[in-house]
Short mmCIF file of C-alpha atoms and ligand atoms in Angstrom, two decimals:
data_model
loop_
_atom_site.label_atom_id
_atom_site.label_comp_id
_atom_site.label_asym_id
_atom_site.label_seq_id
_atom_site.Cartn_x
_atom_site.Cartn_y
_atom_site.Cartn_z
CA MET A 1 0.00 0.00 0.00
CA GLU A 2 2.67 2.39 1.07
CA ASN A 3 4.55 1.83 -2.13
CA ASN A 4 1.50 2.51 -4.23
CA SER A 5 0.63 5.70 -2.45
CA ARG A 6 4.15 7.06 -2.63
CA SER A 7 4.24 10.34 -4.47
CA ARG A 8 5.24 10.00 -8.09
CA ASP A 9 6.67 13.51 -8.09
CA GLY A 10 9.97 13.55 -9.90
CA LEU A 11 9.35 10.28 -11.74
CA PHE A 12 9.49 12.14 -15.04
CA SER A 13 12.09 14.81 -14.64
CA ILE A 14 13.19 14.95 -18.26
CA SER A 15 13.98 18.37 -19.67
CA GLU A 16 15.15 19.66 -23.04
CA GLU A 17 18.55 20.10 -21.45
CA ASP A 18 18.64 16.37 -20.59
CA VAL A 19 18.09 15.35 -24.20
CA GLN A 20 20.29 17.90 -25.93
CA GLY A 21 22.77 18.56 -23.10
CA HIS A 22 25.98 20.36 -23.86
CA ILE A 23 26.68 18.01 -26.78
CA PHE A 24 23.56 18.24 -28.97
CA ARG A 25 21.85 21.33 -30.30
CA GLU A 26 19.21 19.64 -32.47
CA LYS A 27 19.52 15.91 -32.10
CA ASP A 28 16.42 15.25 -34.25
CA LEU A 29 18.47 16.03 -37.34
CA LEU A 30 20.21 12.71 -36.79
CA THR A 31 17.03 10.64 -36.49
CA ILE A 32 16.71 8.27 -39.44
CA SER A 33 13.02 9.03 -40.04
CA HIS A 34 13.59 12.79 -40.00
CA LEU A 35 12.95 14.18 -43.49
CA PRO A 36 15.69 16.73 -44.12
CA GLU A 37 15.18 19.92 -46.09
CA GLU A 38 16.51 20.17 -49.65
CA SER A 39 19.81 21.84 -48.77
CA ARG A 40 20.76 18.85 -46.66
CA ILE A 41 20.20 16.24 -49.38
CA ILE A 42 23.39 15.25 -51.18
CA GLY A 43 23.94 13.72 -54.60
CA ARG A 44 20.42 12.56 -55.42
CA ASP A 45 19.29 15.47 -57.64
CA GLU A 46 19.04 13.29 -60.70
CA GLN A 47 17.00 10.58 -58.99
CA ILE A 48 14.71 13.18 -57.46
CA ALA A 49 14.14 14.80 -60.85
CA GLN A 50 13.51 11.49 -62.61
CA LEU A 51 11.10 10.19 -60.00
CA ALA A 52 9.25 13.51 -60.05
CA GLU A 53 8.95 13.27 -63.83
CA GLU A 54 7.38 9.81 -63.66
CA ILE A 55 4.70 10.69 -61.19
CA GLU A 56 4.01 14.35 -61.95
CA PRO A 57 0.79 13.97 -63.99
CA VAL A 58 -0.93 12.85 -60.77
CA ILE A 59 -0.46 16.34 -59.35
CA ILE A 60 -3.09 17.69 -61.74
CA GLY A 61 -5.28 14.62 -61.73
CA TYR A 62 -3.86 12.68 -64.70
CA GLU A 63 -2.67 9.10 -64.90
CA PRO A 64 0.99 8.94 -63.75
CA ASN A 65 3.62 6.26 -64.06
CA SER A 66 4.56 4.19 -61.07
CA ALA A 67 8.07 3.34 -59.87
CA LEU A 68 10.11 0.66 -58.18
CA ILE A 69 13.25 1.84 -56.39
CA TYR A 70 16.02 -0.63 -55.64
CA GLY A 71 19.24 -0.22 -53.68
CA LYS A 72 21.08 -1.34 -50.57
CA THR A 73 20.16 -0.18 -47.06
CA GLY A 74 20.90 3.45 -46.38
CA CYS A 75 21.32 4.66 -49.96
CA GLY A 76 18.53 7.22 -49.66
CA LYS A 77 15.59 5.34 -51.18
CA SER A 78 13.02 6.19 -48.52
CA LEU A 79 14.35 9.73 -48.29
CA VAL A 80 14.03 10.41 -52.03
CA ALA A 81 10.55 8.85 -52.27
CA LYS A 82 9.20 10.78 -49.28
CA TYR A 83 10.82 14.00 -50.41
CA VAL A 84 9.34 13.79 -53.91
CA ALA A 85 5.91 12.92 -52.48
CA GLN A 86 6.07 15.88 -50.15
CA LEU A 87 7.04 18.27 -52.96
CA ALA A 88 4.26 16.87 -55.14
CA GLU A 89 1.73 17.43 -52.38
CA GLU A 90 2.87 21.04 -52.01
CA GLU A 91 2.84 21.65 -55.75
CA ALA A 92 -0.66 20.21 -56.05
CA GLU A 93 -1.90 22.42 -53.29
CA GLU A 94 -0.42 25.50 -54.94
CA ARG A 95 -2.27 24.64 -58.13
CA GLY A 96 -5.52 24.09 -56.33
CA TYR A 97 -5.56 20.27 -56.40
CA ASN A 98 -5.84 17.89 -53.51
CA LEU A 99 -3.22 15.17 -53.60
CA ALA A 100 -3.46 12.26 -51.16
CA TYR A 101 -0.24 10.84 -49.81
CA GLY A 102 0.00 7.55 -47.96
CA ILE A 103 2.97 5.49 -46.93
CA CYS A 104 3.21 1.99 -45.53
CA ASP A 105 6.32 0.32 -44.19
CA CYS A 106 5.58 -3.24 -45.28
CA SER A 107 8.17 -4.64 -42.88
CA GLN A 108 5.82 -3.46 -40.11
CA SER A 109 2.51 -4.23 -41.84
CA SER A 110 2.93 -7.06 -44.26
CA LYS A 111 -0.64 -8.35 -44.57
CA GLU A 112 -2.96 -6.99 -47.19
CA ALA A 113 -5.57 -5.72 -44.72
CA SER A 114 -3.07 -3.87 -42.57
CA VAL A 115 -1.32 -2.28 -45.54
CA ILE A 116 -4.63 -0.89 -46.82
CA GLN A 117 -5.70 0.09 -43.31
CA THR A 118 -2.44 2.04 -42.83
CA ILE A 119 -2.78 3.85 -46.15
CA ALA A 120 -6.48 4.61 -45.77
CA ASP A 121 -5.96 5.87 -42.25
CA SER A 122 -3.13 8.18 -43.24
CA MET A 123 -5.16 9.65 -46.14
CA ASN A 124 -8.39 10.03 -44.23
CA THR A 125 -9.58 13.46 -43.15
CA PRO A 126 -12.34 14.39 -40.70
CA THR A 127 -14.41 15.85 -43.57
CA THR A 128 -15.00 12.47 -45.23
CA GLY A 129 -17.00 11.19 -42.27
CA ILE A 130 -15.50 7.76 -43.00
CA SER A 131 -13.92 5.71 -40.22
CA VAL A 132 -10.94 3.42 -40.64
CA PRO A 133 -10.85 1.20 -37.56
CA SER A 134 -7.55 -0.50 -36.81
CA ARG A 135 -9.26 -3.89 -36.84
CA GLY A 136 -12.57 -5.67 -37.08
CA ILE A 137 -13.45 -5.18 -40.75
CA SER A 138 -12.62 -7.31 -43.74
CA THR A 139 -9.88 -6.65 -46.28
CA ASP A 140 -12.53 -5.87 -48.90
CA GLU A 141 -14.12 -3.36 -46.59
CA TYR A 142 -10.75 -1.64 -46.03
CA TYR A 143 -10.36 -1.32 -49.78
CA LYS A 144 -13.87 0.03 -50.08
CA ARG A 145 -13.20 2.69 -47.50
CA LEU A 146 -9.90 3.62 -49.15
CA TRP A 147 -11.71 4.13 -52.49
CA GLU A 148 -14.38 6.18 -50.76
CA ILE A 149 -11.81 8.41 -49.08
CA LEU A 150 -9.93 8.96 -52.31
CA ASP A 151 -13.08 9.77 -54.32
CA GLU A 152 -14.51 11.92 -51.57
CA ALA A 153 -11.53 14.10 -50.77
CA TYR A 154 -8.87 13.95 -53.50
CA ASP A 155 -7.93 14.53 -57.12
CA GLY A 156 -5.03 12.06 -57.14
CA GLY A 157 -2.88 9.99 -54.81
CA ILE A 158 0.67 8.87 -54.16
CA ILE A 159 1.20 5.61 -52.31
CA ILE A 160 4.64 4.58 -51.09
CA LEU A 161 5.07 0.90 -50.28
CA ASP A 162 8.40 0.86 -48.46
CA GLU A 163 10.23 -2.46 -47.94
CA ILE A 164 7.76 -3.87 -50.44
CA ASP A 165 9.50 -7.28 -50.56
CA HIS A 166 8.06 -7.97 -47.09
CA LEU A 167 4.52 -8.09 -48.50
CA LYS A 168 2.99 -11.51 -47.98
CA SER A 169 1.56 -11.45 -51.51
CA ASP A 170 1.54 -9.07 -54.44
CA ASP A 171 -2.27 -8.80 -54.44
CA VAL A 172 -1.96 -5.33 -52.92
CA LEU A 173 0.11 -4.16 -55.85
CA MET A 174 -2.32 -5.67 -58.31
CA VAL A 175 -5.45 -4.18 -56.79
CA LEU A 176 -3.89 -0.73 -56.34
CA SER A 177 -2.48 -0.64 -59.84
CA ARG A 178 -5.79 -1.72 -61.37
CA ALA A 179 -7.97 0.49 -59.25
CA ASN A 180 -8.65 2.93 -62.09
CA GLU A 181 -9.03 0.42 -64.84
CA SER A 182 -11.45 -1.64 -62.80
CA GLU A 183 -13.40 1.54 -62.00
CA LYS A 184 -12.96 1.29 -58.28
CA ILE A 185 -11.95 4.92 -58.20
CA ASP A 186 -11.95 7.96 -60.42
CA VAL A 187 -8.73 9.43 -59.12
CA PRO A 188 -5.33 8.39 -60.52
CA LEU A 189 -2.74 6.75 -58.28
CA ALA A 190 1.06 6.79 -58.43
CA ILE A 191 2.60 3.84 -56.63
CA ILE A 192 6.22 3.93 -55.49
CA GLY A 193 7.57 0.59 -54.32
CA ILE A 194 10.92 0.41 -52.51
CA SER A 195 13.07 -2.65 -51.95
CA ASN A 196 16.58 -3.58 -50.79
CA LYS A 197 16.31 -6.74 -52.84
CA ILE A 198 17.04 -6.38 -56.50
CA ASP A 199 15.54 -9.79 -57.25
CA TYR A 200 12.14 -8.52 -56.09
CA ARG A 201 11.15 -7.87 -59.70
CA ASN A 202 11.51 -11.58 -60.46
CA ARG A 203 9.11 -12.41 -57.68
CA LEU A 204 6.29 -10.38 -59.20
CA SER A 205 3.60 -12.51 -60.72
CA GLU A 206 2.78 -12.15 -64.41
CA ARG A 207 -0.60 -10.57 -63.70
CA VAL A 208 1.08 -7.87 -61.60
CA LYS A 209 3.79 -7.30 -64.17
CA SER A 210 1.13 -6.68 -66.80
CA SER A 211 -0.97 -4.28 -64.73
CA PHE A 212 1.74 -2.40 -62.86
CA SER A 213 3.36 -0.17 -65.43
CA HIS A 214 6.36 1.30 -63.78
CA ARG A 215 9.87 2.54 -64.22
CA GLU A 216 12.76 1.04 -62.27
CA PHE A 217 15.37 3.02 -60.42
CA ILE A 218 18.54 1.56 -59.02
CA PHE A 219 20.30 3.69 -56.43
CA ASP A 220 24.06 3.34 -56.19
CA PRO A 221 25.79 3.24 -52.82
CA TYR A 222 27.46 6.42 -51.58
CA ASP A 223 31.23 6.82 -51.52
CA SER A 224 33.02 8.22 -48.50
CA THR A 225 33.09 11.77 -49.92
CA GLN A 226 29.31 11.77 -50.31
CA LEU A 227 28.82 10.26 -46.86
CA GLU A 228 31.07 12.93 -45.41
CA ALA A 229 29.01 15.63 -47.10
CA ILE A 230 25.78 14.05 -45.80
CA LEU A 231 27.10 14.12 -42.25
CA ARG A 232 28.60 17.61 -42.55
CA ASN A 233 25.24 18.90 -43.65
CA ARG A 234 23.82 17.76 -40.34
CA ASN A 235 26.63 18.73 -38.02
CA ASP A 236 24.48 21.55 -36.65
CA ALA A 237 22.79 18.72 -34.76
CA PHE A 238 25.68 19.34 -32.37
CA GLN A 239 26.55 22.36 -30.30
CA GLU A 240 29.21 24.51 -31.89
CA GLY A 241 32.78 23.35 -31.39
CA VAL A 242 31.79 20.03 -29.77
CA LEU A 243 32.45 17.77 -32.75
CA LYS A 244 36.16 17.22 -33.32
CA ASP A 245 37.24 17.56 -36.98
CA GLU A 246 38.26 13.91 -37.18
CA VAL A 247 34.81 12.53 -36.33
CA VAL A 248 32.83 13.11 -39.53
CA PRO A 249 35.49 11.70 -41.92
CA TYR A 250 35.94 8.76 -39.57
CA CYS A 251 32.23 7.88 -39.46
CA ALA A 252 32.03 8.36 -43.24
CA ALA A 253 34.98 6.02 -43.83
CA LEU A 254 33.50 3.31 -41.58
CA ALA A 255 30.12 3.54 -43.30
CA ALA A 256 31.73 3.58 -46.75
CA LYS A 257 33.20 0.19 -45.90
CA LYS A 258 29.71 -0.98 -45.07
CA HIS A 259 28.41 -0.66 -48.65
CA GLY A 260 28.18 3.13 -48.39
CA ASP A 261 25.35 3.04 -45.89
CA ALA A 262 24.18 6.55 -44.91
CA ARG A 263 22.02 5.09 -42.17
CA LYS A 264 25.09 3.52 -40.60
CA ALA A 265 26.98 6.82 -40.93
CA MET A 266 24.21 8.80 -39.25
CA ASN A 267 23.85 6.26 -36.47
CA LEU A 268 27.58 6.22 -35.78
CA LEU A 269 27.56 9.98 -35.42
CA LYS A 270 24.50 10.01 -33.20
CA PHE A 271 25.65 7.16 -30.96
CA ALA A 272 29.09 8.76 -30.57
CA GLY A 273 27.40 11.96 -29.42
CA GLU A 274 25.21 10.03 -26.99
CA TYR A 275 28.22 8.19 -25.67
CA ALA A 276 30.19 11.42 -25.12
CA LYS A 277 27.17 12.93 -23.41
CA ARG A 278 26.75 9.95 -21.10
CA LYS A 279 30.42 10.13 -20.17
CA GLU A 280 30.02 13.87 -19.55
CA LYS A 281 32.71 14.76 -22.06
CA ASP A 282 33.03 18.22 -23.59
CA GLU A 283 33.90 16.97 -27.07
CA VAL A 284 33.03 14.09 -29.38
CA SER A 285 36.12 12.30 -30.69
CA LYS A 286 37.03 9.23 -32.74
CA GLU A 287 37.32 7.21 -29.53
CA ASP A 288 33.66 7.93 -28.79
CA VAL A 289 32.70 6.53 -32.18
CA ASP A 290 34.62 3.31 -31.44
CA ALA A 291 33.27 3.02 -27.92
CA ALA A 292 29.72 3.64 -29.10
CA GLU A 293 30.12 0.92 -31.77
CA LYS A 294 31.32 -1.56 -29.19
CA ASP A 295 28.51 -0.69 -26.79
CA ALA A 296 26.04 -1.25 -29.59
CA GLU A 297 27.56 -4.68 -30.27
CA ALA A 298 27.43 -5.54 -26.58
CA GLU A 299 23.79 -4.46 -26.46
CA ARG A 300 22.99 -6.66 -29.43
CA LEU A 301 24.63 -9.56 -27.67
CA LEU A 302 22.82 -8.85 -24.43
CA SER A 303 19.44 -8.72 -26.10
CA LEU A 304 20.26 -11.91 -27.97
CA ILE A 305 20.75 -13.85 -24.75
CA SER A 306 18.32 -11.89 -22.57
CA GLY A 307 15.67 -14.61 -22.57
CA LEU A 308 18.09 -17.35 -21.53
CA SER A 309 19.18 -18.51 -18.07
CA PRO A 310 21.63 -16.18 -16.26
CA HIS A 311 24.11 -19.06 -16.30
CA VAL A 312 24.47 -18.56 -20.05
CA LYS A 313 26.02 -15.21 -19.18
CA TYR A 314 28.39 -16.78 -16.64
CA VAL A 315 29.47 -19.44 -19.12
CA LEU A 316 30.08 -16.77 -21.76
CA LYS A 317 32.01 -14.70 -19.25
CA ALA A 318 34.18 -17.70 -18.42
CA LEU A 319 34.96 -18.26 -22.08
CA ALA A 320 35.67 -14.53 -22.57
CA ASN A 321 38.08 -14.53 -19.60
CA LEU A 322 39.88 -17.59 -20.93
CA THR A 323 40.14 -16.02 -24.38
CA LYS A 324 41.48 -12.77 -23.01
CA ASN A 325 44.10 -14.36 -20.74
CA ASN A 326 45.44 -17.02 -23.08
CA LYS A 327 47.14 -17.16 -26.44
CA GLU A 328 44.93 -19.91 -27.83
CA ASN A 329 41.24 -19.40 -28.49
CA TRP A 330 39.78 -22.93 -28.47
CA PHE A 331 38.99 -24.31 -24.98
CA ARG A 332 37.80 -27.67 -23.79
CA THR A 333 34.50 -27.94 -21.95
CA SER A 334 36.31 -29.03 -18.77
CA ARG A 335 38.44 -25.89 -18.77
CA ILE A 336 35.42 -23.68 -19.32
CA VAL A 337 33.68 -25.43 -16.42
CA ASP A 338 36.61 -24.63 -14.06
CA THR A 339 36.53 -20.94 -14.95
CA TYR A 340 32.73 -20.89 -14.91
CA GLU A 341 32.75 -22.22 -11.35
CA LYS A 342 35.03 -19.36 -10.30
CA VAL A 343 32.68 -16.87 -11.96
CA CYS A 344 29.73 -18.37 -10.06
CA GLU A 345 31.66 -18.20 -6.81
CA LYS A 346 32.30 -14.50 -7.38
CA GLU A 347 28.66 -13.93 -8.26
CA GLY A 348 27.61 -15.88 -5.17
CA VAL A 349 25.40 -18.31 -7.09
CA ASP A 350 25.23 -22.11 -7.15
CA VAL A 351 26.89 -23.83 -10.07
CA LEU A 352 25.14 -25.92 -12.70
CA SER A 353 26.12 -29.52 -13.33
CA LEU A 354 28.35 -30.43 -16.25
CA SER A 355 25.36 -31.21 -18.43
CA GLY A 356 23.80 -27.86 -17.45
CA VAL A 357 26.92 -26.05 -18.63
CA ARG A 358 26.86 -28.06 -21.86
CA ASP A 359 23.28 -26.96 -22.43
CA CYS A 360 24.34 -23.33 -21.99
CA LEU A 361 27.21 -23.78 -24.44
CA ASN A 362 24.93 -25.38 -26.99
CA GLU A 363 22.38 -22.63 -26.61
CA VAL A 364 24.87 -19.84 -27.37
CA ALA A 365 26.41 -21.92 -30.14
CA PHE A 366 22.93 -22.08 -31.66
CA LEU A 367 22.91 -18.27 -31.64
CA SER A 368 26.35 -18.24 -33.31
CA VAL A 369 27.92 -16.38 -30.40
CA ILE A 370 30.35 -19.27 -29.97
CA GLU A 371 31.15 -22.38 -31.97
CA GLY A 372 32.07 -25.87 -30.91
CA ASN A 373 33.93 -28.73 -32.52
CA ARG A 374 34.46 -32.30 -31.51
CA GLU A 375 38.05 -33.41 -31.19
CA THR A 376 39.29 -36.95 -31.04
CA GLY A 377 41.79 -37.15 -28.24
CA GLY A 378 43.19 -40.51 -29.20
CA ARG A 379 43.59 -43.60 -27.03
CA GLY A 380 42.90 -43.16 -23.36
CA VAL A 381 41.75 -39.58 -23.78
CA GLY A 382 38.51 -40.21 -25.66
CA ASN A 383 36.52 -37.58 -27.48
CA TYR A 384 36.18 -34.11 -26.12
CA LYS A 385 34.65 -30.90 -27.33
CA GLU A 386 36.34 -27.54 -27.74
CA TRP A 387 34.67 -24.15 -27.92
CA ARG A 388 35.64 -20.81 -29.34
CA LEU A 389 34.17 -17.34 -28.92
CA LEU A 390 32.90 -15.88 -32.22
CA THR A 391 32.49 -12.37 -30.90
CA ASP A 392 35.26 -10.42 -29.33
CA ALA A 393 36.00 -11.01 -25.64
CA ASP A 394 35.68 -7.30 -24.82
CA THR A 395 32.16 -7.30 -26.19
CA VAL A 396 31.18 -10.00 -23.69
CA ILE A 397 32.84 -8.11 -20.87
CA ARG A 398 31.11 -4.87 -21.92
CA MET A 399 27.80 -6.70 -22.03
CA GLU A 400 28.40 -7.75 -18.45
CA LYS A 401 28.81 -4.13 -17.45
CA LEU A 402 25.70 -3.08 -19.35
CA SER A 403 23.59 -5.66 -17.59
CA THR A 404 24.60 -4.67 -14.07
N1 ADP B 1 21.58 11.77 -50.19
C1 ADP B 1 21.34 11.98 -48.90
N2 ADP B 1 21.48 13.21 -48.36
C2 ADP B 1 21.24 13.41 -47.05
N3 ADP B 1 20.87 12.46 -46.20
C3 ADP B 1 20.71 11.21 -46.68
C4 ADP B 1 20.95 10.91 -48.04
N4 ADP B 1 20.72 9.60 -48.25
C5 ADP B 1 20.37 9.08 -47.06
N5 ADP B 1 20.35 10.04 -46.11
C6 ADP B 1 19.99 9.85 -44.71
O1 ADP B 1 20.46 8.57 -44.31
C7 ADP B 1 19.45 7.84 -43.62
C8 ADP B 1 19.10 6.56 -44.36
O2 ADP B 1 18.49 6.89 -45.60
P1 ADP B 1 17.18 6.13 -46.11
O3 ADP B 1 16.54 6.96 -47.15
O4 ADP B 1 16.34 5.75 -44.94
O5 ADP B 1 17.86 4.85 -46.75
P2 ADP B 1 17.17 3.57 -47.40
O6 ADP B 1 15.71 3.80 -47.44
O7 ADP B 1 17.79 3.46 -48.75
O8 ADP B 1 17.56 2.42 -46.51
C9 ADP B 1 18.28 8.78 -43.47
O9 ADP B 1 18.36 9.41 -42.22
C10 ADP B 1 18.48 9.79 -44.58
O10 ADP B 1 17.93 11.04 -44.21
MG1 MG B 2 14.24 2.76 -46.40
#
């Protein structure tokens, strides 16, 4: 009772200062979903112009072309599609037309009903008097309401299906692309599909291929100069003078190695800033980028094993200690057990039996955190199993610190 009635004053004490601190000035600029203004977009002028050209008839209510955009993660696909859609919406408004704009991330909503629900909901306005409940009506009914909304309130529409390869079936694409032809609606639709997988086009069924007239765009990865420019254009996310000169080129170089991934570059910069802030530093340096990377790896590892018994952690710690303190990196089960027992003693917990430890080892091997191999020891020794850490020992030790 007492606990429940305790005042909650001070439970939420967050302030702007806590988020931005002395490191950040406008951290939102580094959020992946943030749609930057034109001056911050680097090296995609051509793609923006071409995509705009394909869809532009829809702005004044004429039948547009559709598009499929391909390219690896972080090469600006979502950014370009959203940016063009936003400009189109503004242009339409200036010319006195009403352009609907709906986007669905198919990796979040992959079933037909939820894709249509998401799009209809985002296009709906209070003036239509139509409701789009989040559940409880059939797929057909969702389509019906989408058509009603479009006919009621708009002269044309742009629909972005992001991560389109996650769709359970291509029915969505077929129905949307035939909506005019089959007289479901009177307003034209431009559909922009986006995929990381270039083979997506081969997965389209013949009936979709014939109804979905579209142009394909393939986005190249960025090089380190472009990545550097992308990051520089957002360095006002930081307070003046906080970001050391070395940081942006360093993040750009790391991300260039990872297939020129701008998402990776932006995340490195943001996480480095967060790390420096947490450590109450005055500046963000290369070391903060490295440390932030390693923390992120340790967090991934921690979340990977979070559902397993705490002994999995002790066994991993034992293997990490052995790896750190020895030249070799393969260790027999019996040696791991010895070290594991010391870890348990330190932690003040009871030890598992040999077979319990084996279970733990097998579980993390299943997750590819470690690997095992069976060795034949020869006469008198019998068979034994050796294990090796597949992640770096420091990551395991960092994970330990994160979890306490
Ligand atoms: N050419 C660019 N100029 C500025 N920022 C970019 C550019 N390309 C990507 N970004 C930024 O990088 C991040 C990832 O881009 P995104 O469009 O989401 O990639 P994709 O959809 O291809 O995976 C986003 O925050 C985006 O704003
Ligand atoms: Mg994307």
